[in-house]
Structure formats: C-alpha cells, structure tokens
C-alpha cells in the first residue's frame, strides 16, 4: 500500500468527531498539493496527499491543509487542533460573539446557537426593562389642576373684531367626591370601559391586544385604554394621536396606578371625562341630560351616561354633528349601548339579572333637550357651531380640546352681511306669515348661505330664528331637496360630455358623443314617454313606462334647452339627463362642489333635483359657475391660534371643474331665468344676475339660488314640525295666504333684498361673455323641421314664448302601465311599493297609485321624492364641516 493511502494513527483524545477531523488532515510535516501538475520541489508526486475531488480539496484548504499556506503548528493531538479551529481558527483565542459560527459549513454557519439566542433575548429584555425603569424614574406626573384647566374660546369676525367669547369657561364643571357619585354610575362605567379596573396596574396589555384583534377582524372598534389611561389623558395630556403622547400616557398611567388610590383615579376620570353638550364631569352631565345632581341618578340613567363616554356626538338622542349623527341614528345607538351596558353589568357581576330586567322594562331613560348657552343667541350659535365643525374636521384639534377652550378663532363671517341676511328673512317672515291666524303658517323654516366666488369664504348664513330655540342649523344639511335648482348641472354635463349617439352601441356611444348647445331643441310637452338615449322606451323594474309631468300639466311644445331652463320645464331636462347619462350628471354636480353624501340615488329623476344639498353647498356649487368653472370648497375659518401660536390655518385649494366656456354658457342661460323667466323677482337693477328657482313635489320646499360675479347665495324654505314624533316635510300650499309657494316667491324675494344690501357700494361687474359651444341637436320627440328659431347668439334673449306652437302636434303618448304622484310614497319610479324606494316623480295625485292625472305642482315643476324626516334623506350629507352639511 502506498504511503499516502495509509490510514493515519488514531488520536489519543478528543472523541470520534476529533478522530474524524484528524483523519481528514494531512500528516504533520506534509503540505497538501494539487492532484495533478508538477511535483513540489523536494517531494515526489507519490508523497503528495490525494483528495477525493475538488470539493474535498476546498474543504481541506479551508481547514488549513491547502498548499501554498503557512503550515499550522500542530496542537496537542488531533483533537486539540479541532478545538482550536472551532474556537475561532487560532489556537487559544475566542470571539466574543461566535457569529457567523466558526467550524460550521454552508447554511449552518448562519444558524445561531441556542446560547446566542438566549443571550440576545436576555440582553434585549434587560435593555427594555432598564429603559422603562429609567423612564419611570424620570417621568413626572404633571399638575392636574393646571393641565385640565378650562378656558374660553374667542371668535372673531372677518374684519378681526371680536364676535363672541364662548365655550370653555362657560361650561358647568363641578368636581364632586367619589362619595357623591352613585355606585350605579361607578359600576356602569367600570363594566363598560374597564372591567379589570380594580385589578390592573394602570394598563391592560390583554385589553390592548383584544382591541387590536377586534379591529383586525373587522368587528366593533374597541378602546384598549384603561380607565387610568383615560384619566391620565384627560387630566394631564393633550388628545393628539402620536407615539410620543401614547408612550408618555402609558408611563404616567403605570406610575399613577402604582401611587394613587383606585377610588381617587375613578373619581378623577368621572370628573374630567367629556359627556357631550359641553359637559365635563359627571355632575355637569347629570344636569345637562337629566337636570338633577349626579347623586340622584338611577342605574338606568347611569347606564346611558356611561354610553355617552363612548362618543357623545353619536349618542345624544337629539342629534349631533355629522351625517352619521342624526336624531334617529343617535337614538338607536344610544338605546343599544344603554341596553348593552346593563347586560354587561350583569355579566361582570355588578348587577343582578332581576334588577336589569326591571330597568329594561321601564324603557330607555330619555334625556331632556339640550339647552345652549345664552351668549349664543340669534345667529351666533349657528356661526360658532359651523366654525367648530370646520376646525374639528380639518385640523388635528379635537372636539374635546376645542371645548376646553383657550383658542382664538378667526372666521370668514362678515358681520354686516350676516345682519343683512337675517333682517331680509325676518322681514319676509313678519310681513307674510301669521301663525296665530293660519295653522299652515306654523313650522315654516328658512335657511340660507352666501359664498364668495373665487375664494370660497362663507360670508353669511341664516341658520334659523334663534340658536337657543331652534337647534338645527338650516344653512347646514337638513335633507331638503332642491328641485329645479339642480338643472344647471345637467346642462353643464351635456356641454362637457355631450349627447350619446343613438345609432351606435353602448360602448361606441360613450366614446362618440355630440356636445350639446343650449339652443338644442327638445320636446317640452307634458307627460312624455321617457326614453333611453337610443330611443327605446325606458321601463322600471316592474316593466312600467314613465311619463314625466310639467308644472300644471302644461304642454310647452318644441323648445330649446335655454327656454326649458328659463321656464323650468321638466320633460326636456329629464330626457337630456338620459341622453347624456345620469352618472355624468352626478359627476358634474360633484365637480361643481356638491357633496356625494348629499346626492340622491341615481334614477332618471335624479336630473330634476331629488338630491338634498345644504344651502352652503348649493351656494358654493353655483359659485363655481360664477368663477368661470373654478371650484373651491366653502370654508368658515381662516386660522386658529392658541397662546399666540398658530394651531391651524386654512389652505386654499382650487380645481378647474368645467372649462371656462362651459361655465360661462351655463351662466348665460341662467341670466335668462332672471331677466325673463321664473326668477324675475331676483333682479338687481343694472347688476347682472344668474340664478334658478326650484320647487319640489307636494310644495314641500322652495329654493332660489343665484349669483353675481362677486357673491353666490342660496335661499331655501320648507315646513316641518320639530316636535313631531315622526318628523316629515309638510306641504306649504296656503302658506302666507298663497295657493302655492315657489322658488320665485318668498325665497327669491329674500335673495333679492339681501343681495342688494350685501353688494351695496361694490362696483357692478359683468360676467365673462360666453362663446358658442356644441351643436344644436334634436332630442327625442323633436326634429329639424321648422320650429320657432332661437337666437343664434348665446347671450341674446331667447325668442321662444312660454308655449311655442310646434310645427306638428306630437304623437299621442301610449298609456303608461304605471303612473303615480310625483312623490307618492306608494308608487316609486324604479321601486314601486318599496318603503324606502329610490324612485322619482309620478303622474298621479298624492296617495294614489296610478292612471289619474296629477295636480299642479310648483311653478318650477315638481321633482323627486322628499318623503322622510328632515335631516334623513336617502343619502345623508356632509363632510366639509364635520356636520351633516359640509
């Protein structure tokens, strides 16, 4: 056997592993050499070690046996050599952290040993414990008396003069000891908010984990905060949502939980928590909701007040701010949470089932109506609420922080214009409404708003007679439909997107459209059969046809879109909406500035004003036309300061909603409404005015919205009994001794009187002139045959009469399979027989289901479905100001 194949001697120590390693090493004194090639000097090829392949050679080279390197001195045997290599490659030297691991090949080098993992974990835990310990030692519990101090807010007019000092310091905040807080209130809050309160250390890791899991599962959002944490946040810290604030809260909570008595913490929380209605603390809440001391609260009342802590804006049965806080929704939420709290008290052992059943059997403990502060009388309360809503919706300042006060709030409200609008409304009310003589004059409401085109500033609103007696802001979202004041958005969509080609398929027609001129001809006759853009008869889901009616069932013949707008004829505009596409009409309304939450469901009658935007939104959308298509959201607060430092500043943003020529053509058409149409009552002498009247079915609401280049204003009028159990909009027929109320009557009269005062002394400006746009198309039922020719110039007055004579009588419409009252609750367009149908107008009298001709509507034509209580339209409003309106 050759020398290089001889098995090396077994080592004297080190075990089998060491023996194997030693067997793989060349004998001492020899150097590994390549398998082929010339022999090393002084050594024959037979003396060189042989390896099984390249891989084995590489391994040997890594172990120190490769040729060309300096020979390692042998250890005290093969086993010793193996240990020295495992300890770092050098005999007698170790690494502090053996990673990557020496003596391991491939992926094994990168797998940490259990010792390394355990050491890392121990080090990390020690670091965290040490950091928390240092933080707990360093952090100091602030002074509760200073941190929770309540101040006043100061509101300023647009000219910088003080408007009112309100909020904050006017709150009723009386601290009461735990002995005066009934045990039922303590138990209700602990059961609902933090069942482990008396056992936890101020924080509840499991509660936080449960809240995270609930949120991840899409379940009910829960707070992971303990009562101690909430007490710390209310008393010592701000409400900002930052990691720094949360970490500080946790540290202080642990310290407070370890150093203060649980009863003191609970009393502190109940005395600092916000319950809504401006009430901080349980004593103020008991007075605000039940007009009694907190010590007299029943377990049922305590359960409800505990519910308000979950979000007072959403649990006041009389409503709150935002589209989700209507009285109906709030009442349901409050009752559900009240019942859940009682059940929860039973579940955690704080109430016997029999007692729970007794209180449930007695029913929900309805609180009293809210009572605003006396310094918010007249329009002031509406103005401050509007400003507060805007701040909380557009800044990091929470409602709770705002109520604590100390802010200087600079609004956009113009004092002179506010007073002028209020006087204009009250003058019309006093001169025409006699509620002591006519029952129909009771419950009449007015609302209005005035917005600057080009800036978006809300310079004036009219929210109601008095914020102390009428709590709903009528300038904000009320659910009142706007009727024909919506038609300009249909015309804007037609001039922007065009009429679909009826000879092409659906996909082609959407890409091959004809832009529409205001001089386009449509059939304005009464009860025309509604058709799809391709001429086929439109059918509802029950297969019924639709026959749209005009005001007074009048036939208007073949008329231009300009004339149809001028005299508010319905049939051309409902058909135009079908030809363009109601989805694009909706898009145009949103582009102009209406809020999507205030728009009705998409049905054919969408084009006739079944939506219910607020007066502020409507004035803002018309301001888009006044500013040649540039849209700016209305706003009410310029800036907010606290302690001389800026806390919020409005940032102006604008978009080009329509081309300037589209907007200018809409303006030109709306000028004819005021010059020689339904809106002549809104004339302002030599000052140019563009506007539109609107009236809804059943004469339940009437509007006039219009603008000059400097100011856009919308005035609404409706009737509702605020004390009725089931509130609904009432007919205004007979109000003020008039057979019907139109947008051209009281709303236009108020608009004209106010605008005359508001613009007094300002220069007369002209609208930008329009250029010809689109093509003169002929809608369904019209033809290019001779008709009374409209003026060729968009700015000229129309030549059509109110009822032009068609060249030939239209073909008689087929008898509808379904026809009903415009807003008949028993018959809905596209949803007959459904209680909450999304349908539009019908043709029969109210309360009937078909066949019979309907009675006359408003001057502007009756439009969609305004059934349902105020503030609760099918589409809820709001967002811009955080309230039901935006």
Short mmCIF file of N, CA, C and O in Angstrom, two decimals, residues 107-226:
data_model
loop_
_atom_site.label_atom_id
_atom_site.label_comp_id
_atom_site.label_asym_id
_atom_site.label_seq_id
_atom_site.Cartn_x
_atom_site.Cartn_y
_atom_site.Cartn_z
N UNK A 107 -25.00 26.66 5.25
CA UNK A 107 -26.05 27.39 5.98
C UNK A 107 -25.94 27.25 7.48
O UNK A 107 -26.46 28.07 8.24
N UNK A 108 -25.20 26.19 7.92
CA UNK A 108 -25.07 26.00 9.37
C UNK A 108 -24.28 27.14 10.03
O UNK A 108 -24.44 27.40 11.22
N UNK A 109 -23.42 27.79 9.22
CA UNK A 109 -22.66 28.92 9.79
C UNK A 109 -23.58 30.06 10.22
O UNK A 109 -23.22 30.88 11.07
N UNK A 110 -24.77 30.15 9.58
CA UNK A 110 -25.65 31.31 9.81
C UNK A 110 -26.80 31.00 10.75
O UNK A 110 -27.65 31.85 10.99
N UNK A 111 -26.88 29.79 11.27
CA UNK A 111 -27.90 29.44 12.25
C UNK A 111 -27.33 29.66 13.65
O UNK A 111 -26.37 28.99 14.04
N UNK A 112 -27.90 30.65 14.40
CA UNK A 112 -27.33 30.94 15.73
C UNK A 112 -27.55 29.79 16.69
O UNK A 112 -28.55 29.07 16.61
N UNK A 113 -26.65 29.66 17.59
CA UNK A 113 -26.77 28.62 18.61
C UNK A 113 -27.78 29.04 19.66
O UNK A 113 -28.15 30.21 19.76
N UNK A 114 -28.23 28.09 20.44
CA UNK A 114 -29.21 28.43 21.48
C UNK A 114 -28.61 29.38 22.50
O UNK A 114 -29.32 30.21 23.07
N UNK A 115 -27.31 29.26 22.73
CA UNK A 115 -26.68 30.18 23.66
C UNK A 115 -26.74 31.61 23.13
O UNK A 115 -26.99 32.57 23.89
N UNK A 116 -26.52 31.77 21.80
CA UNK A 116 -26.55 33.10 21.22
C UNK A 116 -27.97 33.69 21.28
O UNK A 116 -28.16 34.86 21.60
N UNK A 117 -28.98 32.85 20.98
CA UNK A 117 -30.37 33.31 21.03
C UNK A 117 -30.75 33.70 22.45
O UNK A 117 -31.34 34.76 22.69
N UNK A 118 -30.42 32.86 23.40
CA UNK A 118 -30.76 33.16 24.79
C UNK A 118 -30.07 34.42 25.27
O UNK A 118 -30.65 35.26 25.98
N UNK A 119 -28.82 34.58 24.86
CA UNK A 119 -28.10 35.78 25.27
C UNK A 119 -28.68 37.04 24.69
O UNK A 119 -28.79 38.07 25.36
N UNK A 120 -29.07 36.95 23.39
CA UNK A 120 -29.67 38.13 22.75
C UNK A 120 -30.99 38.49 23.41
O UNK A 120 -31.29 39.68 23.64
N UNK A 121 -31.79 37.48 23.72
CA UNK A 121 -33.08 37.74 24.36
C UNK A 121 -32.89 38.37 25.74
O UNK A 121 -33.58 39.32 26.11
N UNK A 122 -31.95 37.83 26.48
CA UNK A 122 -31.69 38.38 27.82
C UNK A 122 -31.19 39.81 27.74
O UNK A 122 -31.60 40.68 28.53
N UNK A 123 -30.36 40.08 26.74
CA UNK A 123 -29.85 41.44 26.59
C UNK A 123 -30.96 42.41 26.22
O UNK A 123 -31.04 43.53 26.75
N UNK A 124 -31.82 41.99 25.27
CA UNK A 124 -32.92 42.86 24.84
C UNK A 124 -33.88 43.12 25.99
O UNK A 124 -34.31 44.26 26.21
N UNK A 125 -34.22 42.05 26.73
CA UNK A 125 -35.13 42.22 27.86
C UNK A 125 -34.53 43.15 28.91
O UNK A 125 -35.21 44.03 29.45
N UNK A 126 -33.26 42.97 29.16
CA UNK A 126 -32.61 43.85 30.11
C UNK A 126 -32.60 45.30 29.67
O UNK A 126 -32.79 46.22 30.47
N UNK A 127 -32.39 45.50 28.35
CA UNK A 127 -32.39 46.86 27.82
C UNK A 127 -33.76 47.51 27.98
O UNK A 127 -33.88 48.67 28.39
N UNK A 128 -34.83 46.73 27.63
CA UNK A 128 -36.19 47.27 27.75
C UNK A 128 -36.52 47.58 29.20
O UNK A 128 -37.04 48.66 29.54
N UNK A 129 -36.23 46.63 30.08
CA UNK A 129 -36.53 46.84 31.50
C UNK A 129 -35.76 48.04 32.03
O UNK A 129 -36.30 48.88 32.77
N UNK A 130 -34.50 48.14 31.63
CA UNK A 130 -33.72 49.28 32.10
C UNK A 130 -34.23 50.60 31.57
O UNK A 130 -34.31 51.59 32.30
N UNK A 131 -34.61 50.61 30.28
CA UNK A 131 -35.13 51.84 29.69
C UNK A 131 -36.43 52.26 30.36
O UNK A 131 -36.63 53.44 30.68
N UNK A 132 -37.34 51.27 30.55
CA UNK A 132 -38.61 51.58 31.21
C UNK A 132 -38.37 52.04 32.64
O UNK A 132 -39.01 52.99 33.12
N UNK A 133 -37.44 51.40 33.30
CA UNK A 133 -37.15 51.80 34.67
C UNK A 133 -36.64 53.23 34.75
O UNK A 133 -37.06 54.01 35.60
N UNK A 134 -35.73 53.55 33.83
CA UNK A 134 -35.21 54.92 33.81
C UNK A 134 -36.32 55.91 33.47
O UNK A 134 -36.43 56.98 34.07
N UNK A 135 -37.17 55.54 32.45
CA UNK A 135 -38.26 56.42 32.06
C UNK A 135 -39.24 56.65 33.21
O UNK A 135 -39.69 57.77 33.45
N UNK A 136 -39.56 55.57 33.93
CA UNK A 136 -40.47 55.71 35.07
C UNK A 136 -39.86 56.59 36.16
O UNK A 136 -40.57 57.34 36.84
N UNK A 137 -38.56 56.48 36.31
CA UNK A 137 -37.90 57.29 37.34
C UNK A 137 -37.84 58.76 36.93
O UNK A 137 -37.93 59.65 37.77
N UNK A 138 -37.71 58.99 35.61
CA UNK A 138 -37.55 60.36 35.13
C UNK A 138 -38.89 61.06 34.97
O UNK A 138 -39.03 62.24 35.31
N UNK A 139 -39.90 60.34 34.41
CA UNK A 139 -41.17 60.98 34.10
C UNK A 139 -41.85 61.46 35.38
O UNK A 139 -41.83 60.78 36.41
N UNK A 140 -42.41 62.64 35.29
CA UNK A 140 -43.11 63.22 36.43
C UNK A 140 -44.60 63.37 36.10
O UNK A 140 -44.96 63.70 34.98
N UNK A 141 -45.45 63.10 37.05
CA UNK A 141 -46.89 63.28 36.86
C UNK A 141 -47.18 64.78 36.91
O UNK A 141 -46.90 65.43 37.92
N UNK A 142 -47.71 65.35 35.82
CA UNK A 142 -47.96 66.80 35.79
C UNK A 142 -49.02 67.21 36.80
O UNK A 142 -49.70 66.38 37.41
N UNK A 143 -49.17 68.50 36.92
CA UNK A 143 -50.18 69.03 37.82
C UNK A 143 -51.55 68.93 37.18
O UNK A 143 -51.79 69.49 36.10
N UNK A 144 -52.45 68.20 37.78
CA UNK A 144 -53.79 68.04 37.21
C UNK A 144 -54.54 69.36 37.17
O UNK A 144 -55.31 69.63 36.25
N UNK A 145 -54.30 70.20 38.14
CA UNK A 145 -55.04 71.46 38.22
C UNK A 145 -54.70 72.38 37.05
O UNK A 145 -55.56 73.06 36.51
N UNK A 146 -53.42 72.38 36.62
CA UNK A 146 -53.02 73.23 35.52
C UNK A 146 -53.36 72.60 34.18
O UNK A 146 -53.82 73.27 33.26
N UNK A 147 -53.14 71.30 34.06
CA UNK A 147 -53.30 70.65 32.76
C UNK A 147 -54.75 70.56 32.33
O UNK A 147 -55.05 70.57 31.15
N UNK A 148 -55.66 70.43 33.26
CA UNK A 148 -57.07 70.27 32.90
C UNK A 148 -57.86 71.56 33.05
O UNK A 148 -59.08 71.54 33.10
N UNK A 149 -57.15 72.68 33.13
CA UNK A 149 -57.83 73.96 33.30
C UNK A 149 -58.69 74.30 32.09
O UNK A 149 -58.25 74.17 30.96
N UNK A 150 -59.89 74.72 32.31
CA UNK A 150 -60.82 75.08 31.24
C UNK A 150 -60.77 76.58 31.00
O UNK A 150 -60.80 77.37 31.94
N UNK A 151 -60.66 76.99 29.71
CA UNK A 151 -60.60 78.40 29.37
C UNK A 151 -61.74 78.71 28.40
O UNK A 151 -62.59 77.88 28.14
N UNK A 152 -61.72 79.91 27.87
CA UNK A 152 -62.72 80.34 26.91
C UNK A 152 -62.12 80.41 25.51
O UNK A 152 -60.91 80.65 25.35
N UNK A 153 -62.96 80.22 24.49
CA UNK A 153 -62.56 80.47 23.10
C UNK A 153 -63.06 81.86 22.71
O UNK A 153 -64.14 82.29 23.13
N UNK A 154 -62.29 82.52 21.89
CA UNK A 154 -62.68 83.84 21.39
C UNK A 154 -62.83 83.74 19.87
O UNK A 154 -61.91 83.32 19.18
N UNK A 155 -64.01 84.11 19.37
CA UNK A 155 -64.31 84.06 17.94
C UNK A 155 -64.26 85.49 17.38
O UNK A 155 -64.73 86.43 18.02
N UNK A 156 -63.72 85.61 16.18
CA UNK A 156 -63.57 86.92 15.55
C UNK A 156 -64.29 86.96 14.20
O UNK A 156 -64.33 85.96 13.47
N UNK A 157 -64.85 88.14 13.87
CA UNK A 157 -65.43 88.36 12.55
C UNK A 157 -64.31 88.43 11.51
O UNK A 157 -63.13 88.49 11.86
N UNK A 158 -64.72 88.47 10.25
CA UNK A 158 -63.72 88.51 9.18
C UNK A 158 -62.87 89.78 9.21
O UNK A 158 -61.76 89.79 8.69
N UNK A 159 -63.38 90.84 9.82
CA UNK A 159 -62.61 92.09 9.90
C UNK A 159 -61.69 92.13 11.12
O UNK A 159 -61.05 93.14 11.38
N UNK A 160 -61.63 91.03 11.88
CA UNK A 160 -60.74 90.95 13.03
C UNK A 160 -61.35 91.40 14.33
O UNK A 160 -60.73 91.26 15.39
N UNK A 161 -62.56 91.95 14.30
CA UNK A 161 -63.22 92.37 15.54
C UNK A 161 -63.83 91.17 16.24
O UNK A 161 -64.27 90.21 15.62
N UNK A 162 -63.87 91.27 17.58
CA UNK A 162 -64.36 90.14 18.37
C UNK A 162 -65.84 89.90 18.14
O UNK A 162 -66.65 90.83 18.18
N UNK A 163 -66.20 88.64 17.89
CA UNK A 163 -67.59 88.26 17.70
C UNK A 163 -68.22 87.84 19.03
O UNK A 163 -69.25 88.38 19.44
N UNK A 164 -67.58 86.88 19.70
CA UNK A 164 -68.14 86.35 20.94
C UNK A 164 -67.07 85.60 21.69
O UNK A 164 -66.11 85.09 21.10
N UNK A 165 -67.21 85.55 23.00
CA UNK A 165 -66.38 84.71 23.85
C UNK A 165 -67.28 83.57 24.30
O UNK A 165 -68.30 83.78 24.95
N UNK A 166 -66.92 82.36 23.92
CA UNK A 166 -67.82 81.23 24.17
C UNK A 166 -67.02 79.98 24.44
O UNK A 166 -65.79 79.95 24.32
N UNK A 167 -67.76 78.91 24.82
CA UNK A 167 -67.13 77.62 25.07
C UNK A 167 -66.28 77.65 26.31
O UNK A 167 -66.27 78.59 27.10
N UNK A 168 -65.53 76.60 26.48
CA UNK A 168 -64.56 76.54 27.56
C UNK A 168 -65.08 76.96 28.90
O UNK A 168 -65.81 76.24 29.57
N UNK A 169 -64.74 78.19 29.31
CA UNK A 169 -65.06 78.66 30.66
C UNK A 169 -66.53 78.76 30.95
O UNK A 169 -66.90 78.91 32.10
N UNK A 170 -67.39 78.72 29.92
CA UNK A 170 -68.82 78.80 30.19
C UNK A 170 -69.40 77.45 30.57
O UNK A 170 -70.57 77.33 30.88
N UNK A 171 -68.56 76.41 30.56
CA UNK A 171 -69.06 75.08 30.85
C UNK A 171 -69.31 74.91 32.35
O UNK A 171 -68.65 75.49 33.19
N UNK A 172 -70.26 74.07 32.65
CA UNK A 172 -70.56 73.73 34.04
C UNK A 172 -69.67 72.55 34.44
O UNK A 172 -69.94 71.43 34.06
N UNK A 173 -68.61 72.83 35.17
CA UNK A 173 -67.69 71.77 35.54
C UNK A 173 -67.48 71.81 37.04
O UNK A 173 -66.71 72.60 37.57
N UNK A 174 -68.19 70.96 37.73
CA UNK A 174 -68.15 70.93 39.19
C UNK A 174 -67.58 69.59 39.65
O UNK A 174 -68.10 68.54 39.32
N UNK A 175 -66.47 69.66 40.37
CA UNK A 175 -65.83 68.45 40.86
C UNK A 175 -66.59 67.93 42.08
O UNK A 175 -66.90 68.70 42.99
N UNK A 176 -66.90 66.65 42.08
CA UNK A 176 -67.60 66.04 43.21
C UNK A 176 -66.77 64.86 43.71
O UNK A 176 -66.11 64.18 42.93
N UNK A 177 -66.78 64.61 45.01
CA UNK A 177 -66.03 63.47 45.55
C UNK A 177 -66.69 62.15 45.16
O UNK A 177 -67.86 62.10 44.78
N UNK A 178 -65.94 61.09 45.30
CA UNK A 178 -66.44 59.77 44.91
C UNK A 178 -67.66 59.38 45.74
O UNK A 178 -68.53 58.64 45.27
N UNK A 179 -67.76 59.92 46.94
CA UNK A 179 -68.89 59.58 47.80
C UNK A 179 -70.21 60.12 47.26
O UNK A 179 -71.28 59.60 47.60
N UNK A 180 -70.15 61.16 46.42
CA UNK A 180 -71.38 61.72 45.84
C UNK A 180 -71.70 61.15 44.46
O UNK A 180 -72.73 61.48 43.89
N UNK A 181 -70.82 60.32 43.95
CA UNK A 181 -71.08 59.66 42.67
C UNK A 181 -71.73 58.32 42.96
O UNK A 181 -71.14 57.49 43.66
N UNK A 182 -72.94 58.09 42.52
CA UNK A 182 -73.64 56.85 42.88
C UNK A 182 -72.88 55.61 42.45
O UNK A 182 -72.18 55.62 41.43
N UNK A 183 -73.01 54.58 43.25
CA UNK A 183 -72.34 53.32 42.94
C UNK A 183 -72.78 52.79 41.58
O UNK A 183 -72.01 52.15 40.86
N UNK A 184 -74.03 53.07 41.21
CA UNK A 184 -74.54 52.59 39.92
C UNK A 184 -73.76 53.21 38.77
O UNK A 184 -73.49 52.57 37.75
N UNK A 185 -73.35 54.49 38.91
CA UNK A 185 -72.57 55.13 37.87
C UNK A 185 -71.16 54.56 37.83
O UNK A 185 -70.60 54.32 36.75
N UNK A 186 -70.58 54.34 38.98
CA UNK A 186 -69.26 53.74 39.02
C UNK A 186 -69.26 52.37 38.36
O UNK A 186 -68.39 52.05 37.55
N UNK A 187 -70.25 51.55 38.72
CA UNK A 187 -70.31 50.20 38.18
C UNK A 187 -70.57 50.20 36.67
O UNK A 187 -70.03 49.38 35.93
N UNK A 188 -71.41 51.12 36.23
CA UNK A 188 -71.73 51.17 34.80
C UNK A 188 -70.49 51.50 33.99
O UNK A 188 -70.21 50.88 32.96
N UNK A 189 -69.72 52.48 34.44
CA UNK A 189 -68.52 52.88 33.71
C UNK A 189 -67.46 51.79 33.76
O UNK A 189 -66.82 51.47 32.74
N UNK A 190 -67.25 51.20 34.92
CA UNK A 190 -66.25 50.13 35.04
C UNK A 190 -66.65 48.95 34.17
O UNK A 190 -65.81 48.37 33.45
N UNK A 191 -67.91 48.56 34.20
CA UNK A 191 -68.37 47.42 33.41
C UNK A 191 -68.19 47.66 31.91
O UNK A 191 -67.78 46.78 31.17
N UNK A 192 -68.52 48.87 31.48
CA UNK A 192 -68.48 49.17 30.05
C UNK A 192 -67.08 49.51 29.55
O UNK A 192 -66.74 49.20 28.41
N UNK A 193 -66.26 50.14 30.40
CA UNK A 193 -64.98 50.66 29.93
C UNK A 193 -63.77 49.80 30.33
O UNK A 193 -62.82 49.69 29.57
N UNK A 194 -63.81 49.21 31.54
CA UNK A 194 -62.59 48.58 32.06
C UNK A 194 -62.95 47.67 33.23
O UNK A 194 -62.79 48.03 34.39
N UNK A 195 -63.42 46.46 32.91
CA UNK A 195 -63.90 45.55 33.95
C UNK A 195 -62.81 45.15 34.93
O UNK A 195 -63.08 44.81 36.08
N UNK A 196 -61.54 45.20 34.50
CA UNK A 196 -60.44 44.79 35.37
C UNK A 196 -59.82 45.98 36.10
O UNK A 196 -58.68 45.91 36.55
N UNK A 197 -60.57 47.07 36.20
CA UNK A 197 -60.01 48.31 36.74
C UNK A 197 -59.37 48.12 38.10
O UNK A 197 -58.26 48.61 38.36
N UNK A 198 -60.05 47.42 39.03
CA UNK A 198 -59.53 47.29 40.39
C UNK A 198 -58.38 46.30 40.48
O UNK A 198 -57.75 46.17 41.53
N UNK A 199 -58.07 45.59 39.38
CA UNK A 199 -57.01 44.58 39.42
C UNK A 199 -55.79 44.95 38.58
O UNK A 199 -54.70 44.46 38.84
N UNK A 200 -55.98 45.79 37.55
CA UNK A 200 -54.85 46.06 36.65
C UNK A 200 -53.88 47.07 37.27
O UNK A 200 -54.15 47.67 38.31
N UNK A 201 -52.76 47.26 36.60
CA UNK A 201 -51.70 48.15 37.08
C UNK A 201 -51.75 49.51 36.39
O UNK A 201 -50.75 50.21 36.32
N UNK A 202 -52.87 49.86 35.89
CA UNK A 202 -52.99 51.12 35.18
C UNK A 202 -53.01 50.95 33.69
O UNK A 202 -53.52 51.81 32.95
N UNK A 203 -52.44 49.84 33.20
CA UNK A 203 -52.52 49.50 31.78
C UNK A 203 -52.97 48.04 31.69
O UNK A 203 -52.76 47.26 32.61
N UNK A 204 -53.57 47.71 30.56
CA UNK A 204 -54.10 46.36 30.38
C UNK A 204 -53.60 45.82 29.05
O UNK A 204 -54.22 46.05 28.00
N UNK A 205 -52.46 45.12 29.04
CA UNK A 205 -51.92 44.59 27.77
C UNK A 205 -52.92 43.69 27.04
O UNK A 205 -53.03 43.73 25.82
N UNK A 206 -53.68 42.89 27.80
CA UNK A 206 -54.65 42.00 27.16
C UNK A 206 -55.78 42.80 26.52
O UNK A 206 -56.29 42.45 25.45
N UNK A 207 -56.17 43.90 27.17
CA UNK A 207 -57.22 44.75 26.59
C UNK A 207 -56.76 45.37 25.28
O UNK A 207 -57.51 45.46 24.31
N UNK A 208 -55.51 45.82 25.26
CA UNK A 208 -54.96 46.39 24.03
C UNK A 208 -54.92 45.33 22.94
O UNK A 208 -55.27 45.58 21.79
N UNK A 209 -54.48 44.11 23.30
CA UNK A 209 -54.43 43.02 22.32
C UNK A 209 -55.82 42.69 21.79
O UNK A 209 -56.00 42.46 20.59
N UNK A 210 -56.82 42.67 22.69
CA UNK A 210 -58.19 42.37 22.24
C UNK A 210 -58.70 43.45 21.27
O UNK A 210 -59.36 43.15 20.29
N UNK A 211 -58.37 44.69 21.57
CA UNK A 211 -58.80 45.78 20.70
C UNK A 211 -58.17 45.64 19.32
O UNK A 211 -58.82 45.85 18.29
N UNK A 212 -56.89 45.29 19.29
CA UNK A 212 -56.21 45.12 18.00
C UNK A 212 -56.82 43.96 17.23
O UNK A 212 -57.06 44.05 16.01
N UNK A 213 -57.09 42.85 17.90
CA UNK A 213 -57.69 41.70 17.23
C UNK A 213 -59.08 42.04 16.70
O UNK A 213 -59.43 41.68 15.56
N UNK A 214 -59.88 42.72 17.49
CA UNK A 214 -61.21 43.12 17.05
C UNK A 214 -61.15 43.98 15.79
O UNK A 214 -61.92 43.82 14.85
N UNK A 215 -60.23 44.94 15.80
CA UNK A 215 -60.09 45.81 14.64
C UNK A 215 -59.64 45.01 13.42
O UNK A 215 -60.11 45.22 12.30
N UNK A 216 -58.69 44.07 13.62
CA UNK A 216 -58.19 43.26 12.50
C UNK A 216 -59.28 42.37 11.93
O UNK A 216 -59.32 42.09 10.73
N UNK A 217 -60.19 41.92 12.78
CA UNK A 217 -61.28 41.06 12.34
C UNK A 217 -62.44 41.83 11.75
O UNK A 217 -63.41 41.25 11.26
N UNK A 218 -62.36 43.16 11.80
CA UNK A 218 -63.45 43.98 11.25
C UNK A 218 -64.63 44.09 12.18
O UNK A 218 -65.71 44.50 11.78
N UNK A 219 -64.45 43.74 13.44
CA UNK A 219 -65.55 43.83 14.40
C UNK A 219 -65.70 45.22 14.96
O UNK A 219 -65.13 46.19 14.45
N UNK A 220 -66.45 45.34 16.03
CA UNK A 220 -66.67 46.64 16.67
C UNK A 220 -65.35 47.21 17.18
O UNK A 220 -64.56 46.52 17.82
N UNK A 221 -65.10 48.46 16.84
CA UNK A 221 -63.88 49.11 17.29
C UNK A 221 -63.92 49.28 18.81
O UNK A 221 -64.87 49.80 19.36
N UNK A 222 -62.87 48.82 19.47
CA UNK A 222 -62.82 48.92 20.91
C UNK A 222 -61.58 49.70 21.33
O UNK A 222 -60.57 49.73 20.62
N UNK A 223 -61.67 50.32 22.47
CA UNK A 223 -60.52 51.03 23.00
C UNK A 223 -59.74 50.09 23.89
O UNK A 223 -60.31 49.35 24.68
N UNK A 224 -58.42 50.13 23.74
CA UNK A 224 -57.58 49.30 24.60
C UNK A 224 -57.16 50.04 25.84
O UNK A 224 -56.39 49.51 26.64
N UNK A 225 -57.63 51.26 26.04
CA UNK A 225 -57.22 52.07 27.18
C UNK A 225 -58.00 51.70 28.42
O UNK A 225 -59.20 51.44 28.37
N UNK A 226 -57.30 51.72 29.54
CA UNK A 226 -57.96 51.51 30.82
C UNK A 226 -58.54 52.83 31.31
O UNK A 226 -58.27 53.89 30.74
#
